[in-house]
Coordinates of C-alpha atoms and ligand atoms in Angstrom, one line a residue:
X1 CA 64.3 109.7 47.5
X2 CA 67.7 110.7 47.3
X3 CA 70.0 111.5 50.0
X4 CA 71.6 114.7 51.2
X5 CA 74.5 113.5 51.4
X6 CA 74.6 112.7 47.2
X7 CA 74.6 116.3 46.3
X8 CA 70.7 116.3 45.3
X9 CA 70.3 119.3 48.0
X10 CA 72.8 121.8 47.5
X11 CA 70.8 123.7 49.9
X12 CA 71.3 121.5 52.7
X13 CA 72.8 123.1 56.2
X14 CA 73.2 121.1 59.1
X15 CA 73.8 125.2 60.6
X16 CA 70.0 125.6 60.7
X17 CA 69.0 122.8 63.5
X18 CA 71.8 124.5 65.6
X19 CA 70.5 128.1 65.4
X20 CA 68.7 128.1 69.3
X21 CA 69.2 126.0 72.1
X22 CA 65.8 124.9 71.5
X23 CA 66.4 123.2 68.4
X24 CA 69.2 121.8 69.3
X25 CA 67.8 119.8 71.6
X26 CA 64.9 119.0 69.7
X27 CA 67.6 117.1 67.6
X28 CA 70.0 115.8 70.2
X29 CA 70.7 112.1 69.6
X30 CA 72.3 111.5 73.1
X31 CA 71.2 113.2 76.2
X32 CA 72.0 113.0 79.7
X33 CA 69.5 112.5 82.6
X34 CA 69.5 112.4 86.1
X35 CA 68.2 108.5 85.6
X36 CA 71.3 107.1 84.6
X37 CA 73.8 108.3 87.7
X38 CA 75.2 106.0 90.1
X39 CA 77.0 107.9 93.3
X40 CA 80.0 105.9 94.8
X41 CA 80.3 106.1 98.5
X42 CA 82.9 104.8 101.0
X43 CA 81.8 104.0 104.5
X44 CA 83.7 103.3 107.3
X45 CA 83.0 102.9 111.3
X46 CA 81.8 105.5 113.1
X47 CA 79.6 108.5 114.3
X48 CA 79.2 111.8 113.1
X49 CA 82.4 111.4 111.0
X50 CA 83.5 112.9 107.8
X51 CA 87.3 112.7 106.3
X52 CA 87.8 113.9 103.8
X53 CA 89.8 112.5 100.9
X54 CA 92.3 114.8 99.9
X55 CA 93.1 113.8 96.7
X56 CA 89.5 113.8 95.4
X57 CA 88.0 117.0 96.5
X58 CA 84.3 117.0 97.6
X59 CA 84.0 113.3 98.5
X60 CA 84.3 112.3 102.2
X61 CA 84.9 108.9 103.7
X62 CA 81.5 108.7 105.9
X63 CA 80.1 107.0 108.9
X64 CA 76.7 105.3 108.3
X65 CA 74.6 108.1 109.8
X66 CA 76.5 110.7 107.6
X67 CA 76.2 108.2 104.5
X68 CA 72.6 108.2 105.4
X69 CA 72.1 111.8 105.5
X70 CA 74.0 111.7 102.0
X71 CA 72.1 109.7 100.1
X72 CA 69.0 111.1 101.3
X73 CA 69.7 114.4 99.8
X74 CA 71.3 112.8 96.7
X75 CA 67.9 110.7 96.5
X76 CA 66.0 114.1 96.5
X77 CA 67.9 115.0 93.7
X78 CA 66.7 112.3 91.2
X79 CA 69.8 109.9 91.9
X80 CA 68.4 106.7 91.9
X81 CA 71.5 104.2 93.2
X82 CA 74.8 104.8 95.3
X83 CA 77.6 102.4 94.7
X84 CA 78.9 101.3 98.3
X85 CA 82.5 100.7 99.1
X86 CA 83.5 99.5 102.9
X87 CA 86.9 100.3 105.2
X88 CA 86.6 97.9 107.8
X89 CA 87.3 98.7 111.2
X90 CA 90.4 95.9 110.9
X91 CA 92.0 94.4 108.2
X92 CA 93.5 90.5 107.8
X93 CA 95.1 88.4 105.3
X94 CA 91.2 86.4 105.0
X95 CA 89.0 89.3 104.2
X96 CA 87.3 88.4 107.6
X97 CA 85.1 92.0 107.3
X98 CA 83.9 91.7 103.7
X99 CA 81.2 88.5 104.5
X100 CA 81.1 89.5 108.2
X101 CA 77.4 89.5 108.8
X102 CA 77.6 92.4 110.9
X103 CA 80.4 93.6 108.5
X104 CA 80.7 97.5 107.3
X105 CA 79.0 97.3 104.1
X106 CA 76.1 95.2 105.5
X107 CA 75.4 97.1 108.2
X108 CA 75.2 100.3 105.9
X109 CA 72.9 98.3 103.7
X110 CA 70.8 97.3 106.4
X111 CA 70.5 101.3 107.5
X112 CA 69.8 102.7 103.9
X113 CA 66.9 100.6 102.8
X114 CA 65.3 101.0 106.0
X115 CA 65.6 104.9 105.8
X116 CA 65.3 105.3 101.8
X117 CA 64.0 101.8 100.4
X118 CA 63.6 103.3 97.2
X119 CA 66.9 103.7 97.0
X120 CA 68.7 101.4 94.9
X121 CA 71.9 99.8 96.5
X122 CA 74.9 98.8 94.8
X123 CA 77.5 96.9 96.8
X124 CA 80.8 96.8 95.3
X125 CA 82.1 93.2 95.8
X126 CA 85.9 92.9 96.5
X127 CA 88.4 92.1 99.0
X128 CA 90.8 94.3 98.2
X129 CA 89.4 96.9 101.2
X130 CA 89.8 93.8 103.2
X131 CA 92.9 92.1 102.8
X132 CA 95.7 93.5 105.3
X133 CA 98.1 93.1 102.0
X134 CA 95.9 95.3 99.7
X135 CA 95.4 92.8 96.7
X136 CA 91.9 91.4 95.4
X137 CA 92.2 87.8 96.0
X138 CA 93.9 85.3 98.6
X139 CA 98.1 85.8 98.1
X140 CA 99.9 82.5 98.8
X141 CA 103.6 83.5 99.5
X142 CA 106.1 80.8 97.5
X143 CA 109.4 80.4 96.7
X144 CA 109.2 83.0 93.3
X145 CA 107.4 85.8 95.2
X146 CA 103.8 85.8 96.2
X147 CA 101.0 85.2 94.1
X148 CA 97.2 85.4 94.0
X149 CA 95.1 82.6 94.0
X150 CA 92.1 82.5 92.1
X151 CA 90.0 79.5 92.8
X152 CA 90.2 79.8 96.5
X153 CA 89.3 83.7 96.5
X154 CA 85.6 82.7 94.4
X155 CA 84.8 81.4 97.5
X156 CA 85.4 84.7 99.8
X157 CA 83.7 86.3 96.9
X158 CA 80.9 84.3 96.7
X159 CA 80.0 84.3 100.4
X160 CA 81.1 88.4 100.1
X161 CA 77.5 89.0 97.5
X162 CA 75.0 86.4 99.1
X163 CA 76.1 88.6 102.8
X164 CA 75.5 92.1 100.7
X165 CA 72.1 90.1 99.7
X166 CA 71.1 89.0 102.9
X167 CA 71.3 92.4 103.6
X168 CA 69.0 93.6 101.0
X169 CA 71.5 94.8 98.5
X170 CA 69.8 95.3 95.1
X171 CA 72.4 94.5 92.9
X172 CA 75.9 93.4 93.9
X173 CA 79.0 94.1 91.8
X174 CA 82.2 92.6 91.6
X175 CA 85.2 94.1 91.0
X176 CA 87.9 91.8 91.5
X177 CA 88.7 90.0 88.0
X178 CA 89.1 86.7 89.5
X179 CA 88.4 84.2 86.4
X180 CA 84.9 82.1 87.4
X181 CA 83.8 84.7 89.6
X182 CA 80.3 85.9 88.1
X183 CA 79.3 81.8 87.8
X184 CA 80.5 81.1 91.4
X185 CA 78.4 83.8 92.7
X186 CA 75.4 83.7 90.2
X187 CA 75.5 80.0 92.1
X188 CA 75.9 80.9 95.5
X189 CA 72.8 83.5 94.9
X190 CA 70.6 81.2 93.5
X191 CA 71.5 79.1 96.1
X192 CA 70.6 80.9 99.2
X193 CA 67.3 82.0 97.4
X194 CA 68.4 85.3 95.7
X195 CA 67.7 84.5 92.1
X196 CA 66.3 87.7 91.3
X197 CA 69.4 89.9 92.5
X198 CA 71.2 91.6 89.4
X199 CA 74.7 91.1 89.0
X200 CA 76.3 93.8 87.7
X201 CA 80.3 92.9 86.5
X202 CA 83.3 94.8 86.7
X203 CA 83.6 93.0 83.4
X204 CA 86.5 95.0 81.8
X205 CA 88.5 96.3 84.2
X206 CA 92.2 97.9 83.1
X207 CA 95.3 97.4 85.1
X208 CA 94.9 101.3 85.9
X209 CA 97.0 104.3 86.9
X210 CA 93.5 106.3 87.0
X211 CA 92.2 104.2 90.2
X212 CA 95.3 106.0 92.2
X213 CA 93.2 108.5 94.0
X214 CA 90.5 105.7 95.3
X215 CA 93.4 103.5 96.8
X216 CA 93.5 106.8 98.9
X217 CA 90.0 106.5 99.7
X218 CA 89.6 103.2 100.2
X219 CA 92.8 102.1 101.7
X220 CA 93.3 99.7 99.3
X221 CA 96.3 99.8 97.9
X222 CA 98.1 96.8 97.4
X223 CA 101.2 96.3 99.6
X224 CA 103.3 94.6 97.5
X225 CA 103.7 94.3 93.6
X226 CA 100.6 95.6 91.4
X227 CA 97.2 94.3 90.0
X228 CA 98.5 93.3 86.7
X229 CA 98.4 89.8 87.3
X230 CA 94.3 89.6 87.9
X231 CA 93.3 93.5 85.7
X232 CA 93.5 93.9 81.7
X233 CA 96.4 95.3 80.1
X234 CA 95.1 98.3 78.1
X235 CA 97.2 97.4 75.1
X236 CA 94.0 94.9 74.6
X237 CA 90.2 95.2 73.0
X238 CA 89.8 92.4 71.7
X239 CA 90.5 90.7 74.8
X240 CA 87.7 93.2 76.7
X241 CA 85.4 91.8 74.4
X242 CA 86.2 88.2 75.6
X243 CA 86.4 89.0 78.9
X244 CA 83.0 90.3 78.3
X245 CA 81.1 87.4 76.5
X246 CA 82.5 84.8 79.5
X247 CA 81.0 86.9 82.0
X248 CA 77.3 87.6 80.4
X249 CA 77.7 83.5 79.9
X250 CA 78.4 83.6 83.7
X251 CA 75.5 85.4 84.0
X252 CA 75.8 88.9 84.3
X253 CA 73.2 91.1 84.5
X254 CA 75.1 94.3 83.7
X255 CA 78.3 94.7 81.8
X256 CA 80.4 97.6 83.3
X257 CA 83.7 99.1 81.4
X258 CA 86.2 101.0 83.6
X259 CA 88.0 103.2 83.4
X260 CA 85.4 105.0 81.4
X261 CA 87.0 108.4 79.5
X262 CA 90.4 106.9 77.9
X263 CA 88.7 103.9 77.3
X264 CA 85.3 104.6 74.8
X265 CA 86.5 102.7 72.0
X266 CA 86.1 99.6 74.3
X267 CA 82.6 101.1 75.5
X268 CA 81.7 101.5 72.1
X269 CA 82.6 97.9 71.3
X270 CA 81.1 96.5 74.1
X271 CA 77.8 98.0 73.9
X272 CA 77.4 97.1 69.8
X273 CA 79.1 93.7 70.2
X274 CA 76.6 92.3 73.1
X275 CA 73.6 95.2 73.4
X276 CA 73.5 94.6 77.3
X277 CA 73.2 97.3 79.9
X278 CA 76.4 98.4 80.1
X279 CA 77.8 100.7 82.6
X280 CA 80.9 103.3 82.4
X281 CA 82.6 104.0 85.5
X282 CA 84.5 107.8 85.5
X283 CA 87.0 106.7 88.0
X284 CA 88.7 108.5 90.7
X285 CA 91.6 110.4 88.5
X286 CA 89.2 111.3 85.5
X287 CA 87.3 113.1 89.1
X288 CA 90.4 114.4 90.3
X289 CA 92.2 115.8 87.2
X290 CA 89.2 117.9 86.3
X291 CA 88.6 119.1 90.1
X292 CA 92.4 119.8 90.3
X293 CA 92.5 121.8 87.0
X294 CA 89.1 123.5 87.7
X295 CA 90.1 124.5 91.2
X296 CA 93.1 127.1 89.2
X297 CA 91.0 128.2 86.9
X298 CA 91.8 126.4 83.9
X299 CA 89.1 124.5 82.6
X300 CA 85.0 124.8 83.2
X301 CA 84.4 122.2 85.5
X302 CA 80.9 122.1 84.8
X303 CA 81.1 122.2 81.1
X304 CA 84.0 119.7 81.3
X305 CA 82.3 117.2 83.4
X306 CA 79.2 117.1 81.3
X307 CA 81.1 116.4 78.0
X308 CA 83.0 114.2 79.0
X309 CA 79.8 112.0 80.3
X310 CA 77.8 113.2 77.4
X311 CA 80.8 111.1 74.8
X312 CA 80.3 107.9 77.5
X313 CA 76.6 108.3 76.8
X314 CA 77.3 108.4 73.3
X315 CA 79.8 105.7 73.1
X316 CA 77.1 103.5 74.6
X317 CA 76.7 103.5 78.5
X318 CA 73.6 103.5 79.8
X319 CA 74.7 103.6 83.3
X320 CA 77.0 106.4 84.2
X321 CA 79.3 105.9 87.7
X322 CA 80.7 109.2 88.4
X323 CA 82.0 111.0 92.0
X324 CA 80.0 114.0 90.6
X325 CA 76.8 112.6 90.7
X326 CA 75.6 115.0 92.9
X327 CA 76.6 118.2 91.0
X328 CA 75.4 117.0 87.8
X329 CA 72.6 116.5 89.2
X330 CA 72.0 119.8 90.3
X331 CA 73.4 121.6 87.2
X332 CA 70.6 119.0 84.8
X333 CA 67.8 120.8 87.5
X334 CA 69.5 123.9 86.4
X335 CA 69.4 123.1 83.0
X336 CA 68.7 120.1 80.9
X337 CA 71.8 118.8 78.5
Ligands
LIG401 C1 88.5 97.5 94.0 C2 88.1 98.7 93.2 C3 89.0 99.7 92.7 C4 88.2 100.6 92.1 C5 86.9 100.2 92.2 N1 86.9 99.0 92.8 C6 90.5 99.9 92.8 C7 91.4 99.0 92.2 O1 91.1 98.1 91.5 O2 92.6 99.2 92.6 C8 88.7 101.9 91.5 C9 87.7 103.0 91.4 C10 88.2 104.4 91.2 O3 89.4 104.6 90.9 O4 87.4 105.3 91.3 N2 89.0 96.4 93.4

């Protein structure tokens, strides 16, 4: 048989499978479904309450009623999991809220699988929300400046999932980029008896300008200094890739790669290198830039948002994090892409 592409079929015209929209999807190779969302959601103490975040237009920090009302109507849309984040009602330099039984996150838990239990709940597992000084990990303040201590934050961490567990979290996710920190909490897991709870890891996560708009919704950002010290430099790939293979040898479940648009080469990589479930996460600026240019008319927010999670989807990621969760899910009822 010989192949198009040696000249044997002059008559060849990739034009005719694009002729209706019909056909073109009949060939699509990548497609986007209502499946693969995840909806991050940021919960703090409270009744009745919704803030909203100004910098990320259509997301709202919520009390847990208001979360619940949420994520019931996302869940009648077809989204099957929300990604919680937590803003403690206080903040100290020991992360005393994010393992607190009764802490924010685990109380929210608690509320959405007894109201939507087929709901599945991510917890995002950090401190950073936490800390009263805004960085992921335990600071220890020396002589050269402060710095953040690894081995002693695994432990915070650790007792952070198996409380998010107890709970009834499905999967927990950690975010922090301590080194150790998948194996120190794959441990404690199996320890208190929740072997079959995923992990899914914040496995490549870059020293990023996009996450500004979330330190605005979560509170988190860090006091002093930056997160260079603990997040990837983006000058690096291969090094994704390591930081990758150490944490599926830790045992992660899921691999996720964040941010997600400016950084598909390393999705790409990452999904050919190691064929796990990989996740992309659309941070908060990719959300922001395209609400901010769509709100004066520049670009087609719609169109926009769906190509860019259409090249993730191509790039590899099956799992697709994204702030607009709920309107692509209402523009794929409109119509499939
Ligand atoms: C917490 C965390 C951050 C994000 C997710 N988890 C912020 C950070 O690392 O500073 C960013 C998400 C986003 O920008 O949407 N460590």
């Amino acid at each position: 048989m010989s192949s198009p592409l040696t000249g044997q079929f002059p008559t060849y015209r990739p034009r005719r499978l694009r002729q209706s929209r019909a056909l073109r999807s009949l060939v699509a190779e990548t497609r986007l479904s209502v499946e693969q969302l995840v909806l991050p959601l940021f919960v703090r103490p409270g009744r009745k309450l919704r803030r909203a975040i100004e910098a990320m237009p259509g997301v709202f920090q919520l009390s847990p009623d208001e979360l619940v009302r949420e994520a019931t109507q996302i869940h009648g849309l077809g989204v099957p999991a929300v990604l919680l984040f937590g803003l403690p009602a206080s903040k100290d330099a020991k992360a005393s809220g994010a393992h607190a039984r009764n802490g924010i996150v685990q109380e929210t838990v608690r509320l959405l699988k007894k109201e939507l239990p087929g709901l599945l709940v991510i917890t995002d597992v950090c401190l950073c929300e936490y800390m009263s000084h805004g960085h992921c990990g335990v600071v220890r303040r020396g002589k050269s400046g402060p710095r953040i201590l690894n081995d002693p934050t695994l432990k915070l961490l650790a007792r952070t999932a198996v409380s998010h567990a107890e709970a009834g979290a499905d999967i927990v996710a950690p975010s922090d980029m301590m080194d150790g920190r998948v194996r120190a909490i794959r441990a404690a897991l199996d320890q208190s008896g929740f072997t079959e709870t995923p992990i899914m890891s914040y496995a490549v996560k870059f020293a990023s300008a996009f996450y500004g708009p979330f330190r605005e919704a979560a509170e988190s950002a860090p006091q002093f200094g930056d997160r260079r010290s603990y997040q990837m430099d983006a000058s690096n790939a291969t090094e994704a890739l390591r930081e990758v293979s150490l944490d599926i040898q830790e045992g992660a479940d899921i691999v996720m790669v964040k941010p997600a648009l400016a950084y598909l080469d390393i999705l790409y990589r990452v999904k050919t290198e190691f064929g796990y479930p990989t996740a992309a996460y659309a941070v908060s600026a990719e959300y922001s830039m395209i609400k901010a240019a769509a709100a004066r008319g520049w670009i087609d927010e719609r169109a926009i948002t769906m190509e860019s999670l259409l090249a993730m989807r191509r790039a590899g990621a099956d799992i697709l994090i994204t702030y607009a969760a709920r309107d692509v899910a209402c523009w794929l009822k409109e119509s499939p892409a």
